Coordinates of C-alpha atoms in Angstrom, one line a residue:
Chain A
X1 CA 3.9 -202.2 12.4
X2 CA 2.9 -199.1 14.2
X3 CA 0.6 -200.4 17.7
X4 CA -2.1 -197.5 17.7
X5 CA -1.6 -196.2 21.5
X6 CA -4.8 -197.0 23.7
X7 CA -6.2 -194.0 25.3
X8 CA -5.8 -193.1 28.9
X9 CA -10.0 -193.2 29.1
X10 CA -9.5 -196.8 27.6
X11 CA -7.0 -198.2 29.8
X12 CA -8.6 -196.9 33.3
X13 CA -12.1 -196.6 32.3
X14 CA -11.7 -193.4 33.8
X15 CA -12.4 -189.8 32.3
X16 CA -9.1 -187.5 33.1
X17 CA -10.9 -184.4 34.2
X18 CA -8.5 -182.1 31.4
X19 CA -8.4 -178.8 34.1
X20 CA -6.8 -180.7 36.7
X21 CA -3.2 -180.2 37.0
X22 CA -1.1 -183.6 36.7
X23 CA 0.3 -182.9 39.9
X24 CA -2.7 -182.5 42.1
X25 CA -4.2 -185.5 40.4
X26 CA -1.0 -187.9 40.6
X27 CA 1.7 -186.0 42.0
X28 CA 0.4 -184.7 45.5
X29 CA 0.2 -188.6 46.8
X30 CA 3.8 -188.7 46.1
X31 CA 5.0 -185.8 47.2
X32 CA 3.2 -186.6 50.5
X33 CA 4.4 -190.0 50.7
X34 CA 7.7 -189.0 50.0
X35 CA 7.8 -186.2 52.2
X36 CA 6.4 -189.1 55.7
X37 CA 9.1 -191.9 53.8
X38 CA 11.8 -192.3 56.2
X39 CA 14.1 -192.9 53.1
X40 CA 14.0 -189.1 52.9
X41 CA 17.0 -188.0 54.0
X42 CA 16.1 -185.5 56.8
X43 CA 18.4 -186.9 60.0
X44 CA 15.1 -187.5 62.2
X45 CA 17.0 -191.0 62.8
X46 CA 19.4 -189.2 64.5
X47 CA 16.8 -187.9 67.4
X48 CA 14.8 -190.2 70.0
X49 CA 12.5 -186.7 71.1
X50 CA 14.0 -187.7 74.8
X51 CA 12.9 -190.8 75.1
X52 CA 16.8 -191.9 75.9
X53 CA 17.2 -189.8 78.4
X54 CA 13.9 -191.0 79.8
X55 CA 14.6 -194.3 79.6
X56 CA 18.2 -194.0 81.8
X57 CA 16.3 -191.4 84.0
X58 CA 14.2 -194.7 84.7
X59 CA 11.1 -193.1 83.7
X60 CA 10.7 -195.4 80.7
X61 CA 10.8 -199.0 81.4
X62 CA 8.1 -200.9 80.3
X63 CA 5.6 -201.6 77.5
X64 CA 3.1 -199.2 79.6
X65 CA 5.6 -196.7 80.3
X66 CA 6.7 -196.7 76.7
X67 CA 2.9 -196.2 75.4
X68 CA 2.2 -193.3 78.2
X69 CA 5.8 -192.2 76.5
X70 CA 4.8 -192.1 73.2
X71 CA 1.3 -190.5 73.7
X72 CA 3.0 -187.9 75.1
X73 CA 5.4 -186.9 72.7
X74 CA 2.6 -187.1 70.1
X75 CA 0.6 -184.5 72.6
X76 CA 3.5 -182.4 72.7
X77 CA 4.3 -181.9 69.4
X78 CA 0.2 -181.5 68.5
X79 CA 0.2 -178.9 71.5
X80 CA 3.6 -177.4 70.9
X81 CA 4.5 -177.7 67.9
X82 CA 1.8 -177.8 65.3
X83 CA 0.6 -174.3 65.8
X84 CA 4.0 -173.7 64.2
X85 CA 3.6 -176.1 61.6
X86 CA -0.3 -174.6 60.4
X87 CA 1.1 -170.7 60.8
X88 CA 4.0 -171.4 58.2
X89 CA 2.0 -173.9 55.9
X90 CA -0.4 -170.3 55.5
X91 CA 2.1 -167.9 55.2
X92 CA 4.6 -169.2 52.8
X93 CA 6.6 -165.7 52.8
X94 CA 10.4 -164.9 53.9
X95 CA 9.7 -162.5 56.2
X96 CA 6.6 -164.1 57.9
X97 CA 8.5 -167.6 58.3
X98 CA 11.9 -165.4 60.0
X99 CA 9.1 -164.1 62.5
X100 CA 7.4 -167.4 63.4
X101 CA 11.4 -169.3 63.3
X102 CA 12.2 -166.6 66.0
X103 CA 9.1 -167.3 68.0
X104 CA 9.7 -170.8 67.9
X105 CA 13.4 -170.8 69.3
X106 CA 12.1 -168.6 72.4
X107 CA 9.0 -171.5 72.6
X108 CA 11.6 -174.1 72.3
X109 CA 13.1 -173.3 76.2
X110 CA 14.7 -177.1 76.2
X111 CA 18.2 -176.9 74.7
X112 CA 18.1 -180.6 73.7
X113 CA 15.1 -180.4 72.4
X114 CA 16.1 -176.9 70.4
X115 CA 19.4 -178.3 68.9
X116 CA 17.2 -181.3 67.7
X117 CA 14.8 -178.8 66.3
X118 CA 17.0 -176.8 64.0
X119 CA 19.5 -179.5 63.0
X120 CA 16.3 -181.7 61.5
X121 CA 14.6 -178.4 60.3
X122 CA 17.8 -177.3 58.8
X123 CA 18.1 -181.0 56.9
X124 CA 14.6 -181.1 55.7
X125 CA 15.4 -177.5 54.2
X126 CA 18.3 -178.5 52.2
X127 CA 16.7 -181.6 51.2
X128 CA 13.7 -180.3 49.9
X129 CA 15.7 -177.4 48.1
X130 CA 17.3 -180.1 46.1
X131 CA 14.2 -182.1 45.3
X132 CA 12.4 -178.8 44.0
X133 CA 14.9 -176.8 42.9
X134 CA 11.9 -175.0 41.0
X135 CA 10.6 -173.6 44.6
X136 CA 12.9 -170.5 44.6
X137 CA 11.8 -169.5 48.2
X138 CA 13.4 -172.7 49.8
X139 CA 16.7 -171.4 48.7
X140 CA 16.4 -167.9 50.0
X141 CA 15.4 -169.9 53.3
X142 CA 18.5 -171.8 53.2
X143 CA 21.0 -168.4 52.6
X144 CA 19.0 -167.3 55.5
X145 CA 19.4 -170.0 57.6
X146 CA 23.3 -169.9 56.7
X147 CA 24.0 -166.2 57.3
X148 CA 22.2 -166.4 61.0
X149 CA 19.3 -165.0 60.4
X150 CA 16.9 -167.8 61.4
X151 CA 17.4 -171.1 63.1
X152 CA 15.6 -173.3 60.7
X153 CA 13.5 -174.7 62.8
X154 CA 11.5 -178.4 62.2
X155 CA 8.0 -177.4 62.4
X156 CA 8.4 -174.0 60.6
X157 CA 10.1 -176.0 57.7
X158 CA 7.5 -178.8 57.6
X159 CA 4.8 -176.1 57.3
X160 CA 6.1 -173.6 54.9
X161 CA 7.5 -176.6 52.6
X162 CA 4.0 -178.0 52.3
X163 CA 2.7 -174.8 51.7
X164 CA 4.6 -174.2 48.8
X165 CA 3.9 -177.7 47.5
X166 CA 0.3 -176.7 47.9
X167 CA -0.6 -179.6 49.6
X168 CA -3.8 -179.9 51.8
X169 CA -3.4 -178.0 55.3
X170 CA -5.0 -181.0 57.3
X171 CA -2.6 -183.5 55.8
X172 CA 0.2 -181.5 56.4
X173 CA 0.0 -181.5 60.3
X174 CA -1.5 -184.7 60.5
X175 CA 1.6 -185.8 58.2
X176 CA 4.1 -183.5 60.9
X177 CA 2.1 -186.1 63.9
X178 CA 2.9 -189.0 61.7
X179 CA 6.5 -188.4 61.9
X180 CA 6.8 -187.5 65.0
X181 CA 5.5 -191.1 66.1
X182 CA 7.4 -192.8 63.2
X183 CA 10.5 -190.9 65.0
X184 CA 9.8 -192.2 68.3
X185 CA 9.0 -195.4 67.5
X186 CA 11.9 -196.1 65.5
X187 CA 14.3 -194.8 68.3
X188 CA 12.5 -197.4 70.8
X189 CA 13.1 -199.8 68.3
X190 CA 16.5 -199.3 68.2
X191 CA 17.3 -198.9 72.2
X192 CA 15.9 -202.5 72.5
X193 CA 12.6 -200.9 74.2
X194 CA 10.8 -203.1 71.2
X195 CA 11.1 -205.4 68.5
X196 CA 10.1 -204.1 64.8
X197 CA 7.2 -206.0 64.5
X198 CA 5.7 -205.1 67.8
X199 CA 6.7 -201.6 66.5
X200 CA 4.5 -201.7 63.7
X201 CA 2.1 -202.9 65.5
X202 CA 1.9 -200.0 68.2
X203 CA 2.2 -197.5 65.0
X204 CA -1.4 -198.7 64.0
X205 CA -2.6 -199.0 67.6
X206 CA -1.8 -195.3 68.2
X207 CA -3.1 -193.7 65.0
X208 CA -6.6 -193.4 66.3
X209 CA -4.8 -191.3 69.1
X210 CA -2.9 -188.9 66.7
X211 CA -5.7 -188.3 64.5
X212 CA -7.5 -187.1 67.9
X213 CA -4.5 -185.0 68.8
X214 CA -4.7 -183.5 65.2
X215 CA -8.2 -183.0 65.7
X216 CA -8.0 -180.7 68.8
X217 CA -4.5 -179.0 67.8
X218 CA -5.0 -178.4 64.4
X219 CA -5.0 -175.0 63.4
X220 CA -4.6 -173.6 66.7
X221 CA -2.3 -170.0 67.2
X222 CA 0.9 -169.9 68.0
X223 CA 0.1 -167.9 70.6
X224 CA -1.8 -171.0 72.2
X225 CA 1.4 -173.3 71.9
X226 CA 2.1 -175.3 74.9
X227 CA 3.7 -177.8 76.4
X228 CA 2.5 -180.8 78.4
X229 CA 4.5 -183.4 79.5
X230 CA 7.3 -181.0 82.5
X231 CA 8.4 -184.9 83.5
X232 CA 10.0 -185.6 79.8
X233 CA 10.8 -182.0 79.4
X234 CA 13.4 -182.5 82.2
X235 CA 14.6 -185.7 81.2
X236 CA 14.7 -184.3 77.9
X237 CA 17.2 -181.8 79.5
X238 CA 19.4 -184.3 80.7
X239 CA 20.6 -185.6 77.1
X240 CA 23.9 -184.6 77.1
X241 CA 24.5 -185.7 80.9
X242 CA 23.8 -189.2 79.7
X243 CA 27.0 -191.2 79.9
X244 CA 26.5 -193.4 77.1
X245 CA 24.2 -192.0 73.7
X246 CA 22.9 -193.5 71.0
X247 CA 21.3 -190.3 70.1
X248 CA 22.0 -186.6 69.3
X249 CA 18.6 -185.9 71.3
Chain B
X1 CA -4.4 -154.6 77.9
X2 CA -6.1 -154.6 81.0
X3 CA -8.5 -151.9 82.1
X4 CA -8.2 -152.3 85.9
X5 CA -5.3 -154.4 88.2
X6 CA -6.2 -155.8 91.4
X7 CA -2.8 -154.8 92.6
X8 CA -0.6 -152.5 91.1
X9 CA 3.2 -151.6 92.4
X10 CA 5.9 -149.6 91.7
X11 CA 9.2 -149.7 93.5
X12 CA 11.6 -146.5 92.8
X13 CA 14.9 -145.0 93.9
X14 CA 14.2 -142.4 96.6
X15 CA 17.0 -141.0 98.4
X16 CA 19.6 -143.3 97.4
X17 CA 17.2 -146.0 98.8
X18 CA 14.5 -148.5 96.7
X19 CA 11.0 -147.8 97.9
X20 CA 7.3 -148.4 97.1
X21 CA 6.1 -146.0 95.6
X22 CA 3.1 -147.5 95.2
X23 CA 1.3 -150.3 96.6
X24 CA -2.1 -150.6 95.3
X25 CA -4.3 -153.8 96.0
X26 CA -7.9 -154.4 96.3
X27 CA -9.9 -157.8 97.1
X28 CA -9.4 -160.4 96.6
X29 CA -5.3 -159.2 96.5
X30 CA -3.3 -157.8 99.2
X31 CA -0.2 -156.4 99.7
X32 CA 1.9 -156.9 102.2
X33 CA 5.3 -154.7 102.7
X34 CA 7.0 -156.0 106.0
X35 CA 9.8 -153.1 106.4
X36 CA 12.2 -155.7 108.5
X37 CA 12.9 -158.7 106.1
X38 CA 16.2 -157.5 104.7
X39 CA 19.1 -157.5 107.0
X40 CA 20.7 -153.5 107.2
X41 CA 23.1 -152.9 104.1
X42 CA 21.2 -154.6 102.1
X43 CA 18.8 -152.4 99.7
X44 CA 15.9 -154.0 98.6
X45 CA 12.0 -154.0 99.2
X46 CA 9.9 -157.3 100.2
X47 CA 6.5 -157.8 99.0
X48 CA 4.2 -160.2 99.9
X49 CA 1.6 -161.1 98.1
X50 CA -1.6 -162.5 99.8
X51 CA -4.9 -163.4 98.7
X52 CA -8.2 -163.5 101.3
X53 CA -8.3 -166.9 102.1
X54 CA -5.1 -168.0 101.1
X55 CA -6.0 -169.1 97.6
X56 CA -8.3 -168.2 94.6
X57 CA -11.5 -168.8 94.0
X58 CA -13.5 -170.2 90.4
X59 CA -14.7 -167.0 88.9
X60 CA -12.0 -165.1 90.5
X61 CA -9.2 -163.2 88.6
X62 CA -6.1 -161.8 90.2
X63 CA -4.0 -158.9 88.3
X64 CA -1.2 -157.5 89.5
X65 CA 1.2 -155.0 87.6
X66 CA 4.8 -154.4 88.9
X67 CA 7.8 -152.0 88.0
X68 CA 11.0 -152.2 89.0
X69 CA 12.9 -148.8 88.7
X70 CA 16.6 -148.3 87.7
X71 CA 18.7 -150.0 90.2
X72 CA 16.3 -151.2 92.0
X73 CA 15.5 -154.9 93.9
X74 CA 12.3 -156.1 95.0
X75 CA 11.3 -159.7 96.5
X76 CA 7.8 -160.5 95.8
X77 CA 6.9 -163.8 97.8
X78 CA 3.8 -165.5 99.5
X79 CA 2.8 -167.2 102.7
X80 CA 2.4 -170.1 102.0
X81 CA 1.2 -172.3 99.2
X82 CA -1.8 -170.8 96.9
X83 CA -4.9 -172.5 97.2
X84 CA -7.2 -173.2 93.9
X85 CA -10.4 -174.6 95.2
X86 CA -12.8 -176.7 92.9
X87 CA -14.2 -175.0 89.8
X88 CA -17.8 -174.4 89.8
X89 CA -19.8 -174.3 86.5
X90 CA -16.6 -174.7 85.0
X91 CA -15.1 -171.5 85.6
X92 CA -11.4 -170.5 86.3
X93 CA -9.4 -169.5 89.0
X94 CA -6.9 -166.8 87.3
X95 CA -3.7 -164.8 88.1
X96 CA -2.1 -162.5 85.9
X97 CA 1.1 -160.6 86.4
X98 CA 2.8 -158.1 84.5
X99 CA 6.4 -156.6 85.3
X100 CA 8.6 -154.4 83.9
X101 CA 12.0 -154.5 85.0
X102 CA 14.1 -151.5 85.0
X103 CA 18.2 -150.6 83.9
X104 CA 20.6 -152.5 86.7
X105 CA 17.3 -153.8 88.4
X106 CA 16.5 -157.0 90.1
X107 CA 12.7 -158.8 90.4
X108 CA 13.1 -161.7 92.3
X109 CA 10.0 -163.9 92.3
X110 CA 10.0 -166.9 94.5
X111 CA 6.5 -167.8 95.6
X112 CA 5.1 -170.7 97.2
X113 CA 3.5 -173.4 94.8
X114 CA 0.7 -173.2 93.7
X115 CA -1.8 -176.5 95.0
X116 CA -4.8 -177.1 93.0
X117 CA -7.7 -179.2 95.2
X118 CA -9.7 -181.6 93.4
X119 CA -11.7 -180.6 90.1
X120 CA -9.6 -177.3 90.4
X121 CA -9.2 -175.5 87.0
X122 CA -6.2 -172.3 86.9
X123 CA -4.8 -170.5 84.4
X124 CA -2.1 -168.2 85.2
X125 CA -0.4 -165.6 82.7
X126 CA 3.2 -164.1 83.6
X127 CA 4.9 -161.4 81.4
X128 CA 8.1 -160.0 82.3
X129 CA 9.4 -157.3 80.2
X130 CA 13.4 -156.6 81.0
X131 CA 15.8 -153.7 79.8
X132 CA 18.8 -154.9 78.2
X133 CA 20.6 -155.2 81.8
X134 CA 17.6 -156.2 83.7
X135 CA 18.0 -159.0 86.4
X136 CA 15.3 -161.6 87.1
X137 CA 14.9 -164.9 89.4
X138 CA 11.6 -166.2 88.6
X139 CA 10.5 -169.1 90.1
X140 CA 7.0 -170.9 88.9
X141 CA 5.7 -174.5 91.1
X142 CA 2.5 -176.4 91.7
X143 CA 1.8 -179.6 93.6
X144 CA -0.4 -182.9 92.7
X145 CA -2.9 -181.2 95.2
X146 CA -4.0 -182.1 98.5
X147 CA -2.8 -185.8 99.4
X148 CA -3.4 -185.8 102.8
X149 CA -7.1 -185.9 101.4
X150 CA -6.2 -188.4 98.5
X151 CA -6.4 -186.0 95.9
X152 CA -3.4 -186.5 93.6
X153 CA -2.9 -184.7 90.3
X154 CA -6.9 -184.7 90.6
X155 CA -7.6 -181.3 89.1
X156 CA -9.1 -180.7 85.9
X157 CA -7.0 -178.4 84.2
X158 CA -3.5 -176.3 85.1
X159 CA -2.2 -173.8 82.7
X160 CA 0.8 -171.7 83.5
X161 CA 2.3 -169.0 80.9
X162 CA 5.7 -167.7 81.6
X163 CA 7.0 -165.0 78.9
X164 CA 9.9 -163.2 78.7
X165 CA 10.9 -160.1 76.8
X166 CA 14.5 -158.8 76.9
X167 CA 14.2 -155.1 75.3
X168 CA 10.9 -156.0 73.6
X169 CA 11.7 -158.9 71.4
X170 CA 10.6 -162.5 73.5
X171 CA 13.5 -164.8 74.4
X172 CA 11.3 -166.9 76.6
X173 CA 7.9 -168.5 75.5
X174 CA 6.8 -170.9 77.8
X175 CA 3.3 -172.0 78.3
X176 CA 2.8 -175.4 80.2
X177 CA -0.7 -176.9 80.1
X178 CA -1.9 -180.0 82.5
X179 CA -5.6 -181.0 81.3
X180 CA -7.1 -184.3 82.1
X181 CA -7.8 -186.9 79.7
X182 CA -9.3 -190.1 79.6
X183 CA -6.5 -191.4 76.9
X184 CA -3.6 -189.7 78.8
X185 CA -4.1 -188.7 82.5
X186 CA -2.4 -186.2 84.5
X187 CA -1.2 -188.7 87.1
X188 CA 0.2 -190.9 84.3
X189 CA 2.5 -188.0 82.7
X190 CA 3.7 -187.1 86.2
X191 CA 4.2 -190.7 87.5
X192 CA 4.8 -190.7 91.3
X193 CA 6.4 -187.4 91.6
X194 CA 4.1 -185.1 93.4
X195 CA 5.9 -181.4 92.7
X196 CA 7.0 -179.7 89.6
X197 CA 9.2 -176.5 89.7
X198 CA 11.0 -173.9 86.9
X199 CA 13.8 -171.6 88.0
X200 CA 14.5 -169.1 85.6
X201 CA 17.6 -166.5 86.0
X202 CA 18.6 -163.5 83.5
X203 CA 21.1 -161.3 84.0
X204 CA 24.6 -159.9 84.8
X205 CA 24.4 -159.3 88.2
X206 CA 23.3 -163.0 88.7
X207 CA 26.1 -165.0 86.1
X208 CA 28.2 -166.1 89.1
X209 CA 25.2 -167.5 90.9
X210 CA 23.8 -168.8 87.6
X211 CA 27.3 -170.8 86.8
X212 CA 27.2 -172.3 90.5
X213 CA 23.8 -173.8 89.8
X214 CA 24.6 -175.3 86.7
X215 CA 27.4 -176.9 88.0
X216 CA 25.3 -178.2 91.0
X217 CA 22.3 -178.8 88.8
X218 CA 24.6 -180.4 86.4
X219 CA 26.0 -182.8 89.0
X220 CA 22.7 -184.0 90.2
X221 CA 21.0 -184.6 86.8
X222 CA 24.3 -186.6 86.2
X223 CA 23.7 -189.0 89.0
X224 CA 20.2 -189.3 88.4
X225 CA 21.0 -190.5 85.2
X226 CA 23.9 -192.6 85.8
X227 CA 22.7 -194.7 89.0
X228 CA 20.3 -197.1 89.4
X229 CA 19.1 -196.2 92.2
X230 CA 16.1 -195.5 91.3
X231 CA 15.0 -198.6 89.6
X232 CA 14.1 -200.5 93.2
X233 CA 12.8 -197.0 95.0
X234 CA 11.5 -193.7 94.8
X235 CA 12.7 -192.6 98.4
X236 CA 13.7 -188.6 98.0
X237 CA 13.5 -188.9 94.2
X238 CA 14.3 -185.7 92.4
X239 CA 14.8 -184.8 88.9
X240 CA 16.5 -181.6 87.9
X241 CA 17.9 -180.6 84.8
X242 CA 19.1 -177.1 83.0
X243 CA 19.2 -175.4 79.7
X244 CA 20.2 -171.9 78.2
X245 CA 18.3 -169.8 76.6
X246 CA 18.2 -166.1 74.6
X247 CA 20.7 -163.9 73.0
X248 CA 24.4 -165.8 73.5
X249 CA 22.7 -168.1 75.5
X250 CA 22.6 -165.9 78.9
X251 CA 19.3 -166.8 80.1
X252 CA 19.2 -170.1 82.5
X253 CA 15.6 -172.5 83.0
X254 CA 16.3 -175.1 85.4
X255 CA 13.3 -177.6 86.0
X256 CA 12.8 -179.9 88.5
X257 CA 10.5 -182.6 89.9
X258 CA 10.4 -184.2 93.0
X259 CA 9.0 -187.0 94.6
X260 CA 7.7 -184.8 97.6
X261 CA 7.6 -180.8 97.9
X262 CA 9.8 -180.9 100.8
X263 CA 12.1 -181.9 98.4
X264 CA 11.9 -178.8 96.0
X265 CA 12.0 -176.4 99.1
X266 CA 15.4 -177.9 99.9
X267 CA 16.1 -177.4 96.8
X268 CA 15.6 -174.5 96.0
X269 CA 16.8 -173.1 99.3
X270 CA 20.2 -174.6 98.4
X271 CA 20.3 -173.2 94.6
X272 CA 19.1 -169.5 95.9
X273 CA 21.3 -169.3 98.7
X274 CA 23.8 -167.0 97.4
X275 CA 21.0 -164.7 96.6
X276 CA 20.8 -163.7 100.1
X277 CA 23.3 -160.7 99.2
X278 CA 21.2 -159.5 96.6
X279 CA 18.2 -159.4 98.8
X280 CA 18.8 -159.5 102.9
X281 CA 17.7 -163.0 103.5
X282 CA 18.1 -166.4 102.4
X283 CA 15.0 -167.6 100.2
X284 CA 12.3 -169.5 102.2
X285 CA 14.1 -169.7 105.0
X286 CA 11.5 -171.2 107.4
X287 CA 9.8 -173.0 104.8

């Protein structure tokens, strides 16, 4: 006996609005969700954003020290490195994103922080070329990458990958901020700074300050990148001094 | 592109010898060009740059454009420490700088830090435009302010843009920006150090100096690092690290922080030392 298929309309209650494009409608939560997951394999577990080298430099050693920490890395990268993240997300083009790539490795004047920079852009490039194979400008961004021509830097990559995904600009950088803290909080769980419950809990504690460092960063110039925290910047610098690492950064 | 510099000099070869040129300045800037810094055999031109009053007003904006001919060295130093006094109707105390660096030349910058009093807001902009075999020693510094009055890291904003551009194409962006905030105070980013400095070094004629400091720097960011020391005090704390920078990496930024200026002066006396053959006298000596 053939079951007559209920309708969509039926089942939901809802009307499907027919112009919409599946993806936009269904698809964009995913690709955002998959793009924040830290199952995506883009080697940000690799990288504490200094807070190592903090931490043996002795300026990390508490629960307040880690929070002041965290808030500013989460500054930083707003003041730093979202400018970067907005100018690719609107120019999706070759050319524009070698320009802005090139910028951003004379911004990035910390060599820790640098290496870090390229070795996760360069991961979240090849991942995403494999998971879209359809985006045809991902893969002339890797042969560029390969042959020299750019670094491949995080924040460029982020931006111009969610561009081409079409994804919302504001959820894009506020996405780029919510890594960034789900990168730092999963290195202090893992130097023994916290447990992963108390983790978890700091992660919604601190989302009221990221959505304000969103809030003032977003969509600010390149030109107007900067950085804010010179204490962690020199630590930062001390990575590869450290005798024992847990981390490439 | 700026209509009219408060100071404007040029430093040239003239008769085998580097000379100003010119040496332009008017209020609130003033050159100084002491002919007897440099010990004899040694060819280059001191500059001192002072500003009435020994610091910079709110309102006030000081521009000064240098150029560095083939060949050529010139020092440009201060005083003493620049002074930014309180802003009023939130306006701020600026400096901007603008120097191109000739073939074979050497700019050595290495003023005194900048000290922002209480409610103080600054913004300084620094451009440096170098020829493919350009030399530069730049050194950039400010203090927590004026703690013999209580006022630490008590100013309202600090913004200090260093760029550099090696044949036109930038291979150093860096713009540091200290604003107060409820959520995130400046005293609680800087902790108990009371002095931040950058070192920055490009060029040939400097590699040998540059590969002594990163062996020194190296050492000391080591021990930092390493002992414990500092867990139970902060007694003549300093933090220093280094990292490369530009085309096959031959640019050098070394930052530091200190626990107490005195500190950084030492410092830097020690990493600049060997600069005293480039330029006729060791780096703040007597400071």
């Amino acid at each position: 006996m053939k079951l007559s298929r209920p309708s969509v309309t039926q089942c939901t209650g809802l009307a499907f609005r027919m112009d919409l494009p599946a993806k936009k409608s269904q698809g964009s939560d995913w690709v955002v969700w998959q793009l924040v997951d830290s199952f995506f394999p883009t080697g940000g577990f690799a990288h504490s954003y200094g807070l190592e080298a903090a931490v043996q430099a002795g300026l990390v050693s508490d629960s307040k020290s880690l929070d002041t920490f965290i808030k500013s890395t989460l500054e930083n990268s707003g003041s730093l490195l979202l400018p970067f993240v907005s100018a690719s997300f609107k120019l999706p083009d070759v050319a524009g994103w070698i320009e802005l790539d090139r910028l951003l490795n004379a911004t990035l004047s910390n060599h820790v922080a640098r290496r870090a920079s390229s070795s996760q852009g360069s991961a979240l490039l090849r991942t995403a070329a494999t998971v879209y194979p359809d985006l045809a400008e991902l893969g002339e961004l890797r042969g560029v990458v390969r042959a020299g021509r750019a670094s491949g830097h995080h924040a460029g990559v982020f931006g111009i990958v969610c561009g081409l995904l079409k994804l919302d600009a504001l959820t894009c950088q506020r996405a780029y901020l919510y890594l960034t803290l789900r990168d730092v909080l999963s290195a202090a769980t893992r130097l023994n700074l916290v447990g992963p419950l108390q983790a978890a809990a700091m992660q919604q504690s601190l989302r009221g300050f990221g959505e304000a460092v969103v809030r003032k960063c977003a969509d600010r110039g390149v030109e107007d990148a900067c950085q804010v925290s010179p204490l962690l910047d020199t630590a930062q610098a001390c990575h590869d001094h450290l005798f024992s690492r847990l981390f490439c950064s | 592109m700026r209509e009219k510099w408060t100071g404007e000099l040029t430093v040239e070869q003239c008769c085998n010898r580097a000379a100003a040129t010119r040496a332009y300045a008017r209020y609130p800037l003033k050159l100084v060009l002491p002919s007897k810094v440099a010990c004899s055999g040694i060819d280059a031109v001191w500059v001192y740059l002072v500003t009435y009053g020994g610091g910079i007003v709110s309102g006030d904006s000081i521009s000064c454009k240098v150029s560095v001919g083939d060949h050529c060295t010139l020092v440009l130093t201060t005083q003493s420490s620049t002074k930014i006094y309180k802003a009023v109707q939130g306006k701020f105390s600026e400096q901007v700088f603008k120097a191109l660096v000739a073939k074979d030349a050497l700019l050595v910058m290495m003023p005194d830090p900048v000290t922002c009093f209480a409610a103080a807001k600054y913004k300084q902009v620094q451009h440096f435009f170098l020829s493919l075999d350009a030399n530069l020693v730049l050194v950039d510094w400010f203090t927590s302010g004026r703690r013999e009055r209580g006022e630490v890291w008590a100013f309202e904003s600090f913004r200090s843009t260093n760029n550099v551009y090696l044949d036109g194409n930038p291979v150093f962006l860096d713009t540091m920006n200290l604003e107060q905030d409820v959520s995130l105070p400046i005293s609680s980013r800087l902790q108990d150090f009371h002095s931040v400095a950058m070192l920055v070094i490009y060029g040939p004629r400097l590699s040998s100096i540059r590969k002594r400091i990163e062996e020194r720097v190296g050492s000391q960011c080591e021990e930092a690092v390493r002992k414990k020391k500092h867990r139970s005090s902060t007694h003549g704390r300093l933090l220093c690290s280094f990292s490369s920078f530009g085309p096959s990496d031959a640019g050098l930024v070394v930052r530091v922080a200190a626990v107490e200026t005195e500190l950084i002066y030492d410092f830097l006396k020690q990493e600049l030392a060997e600069l005293s053959d480039l330029i006729g006298a060791p780096p703040y000596y007597g400071k």
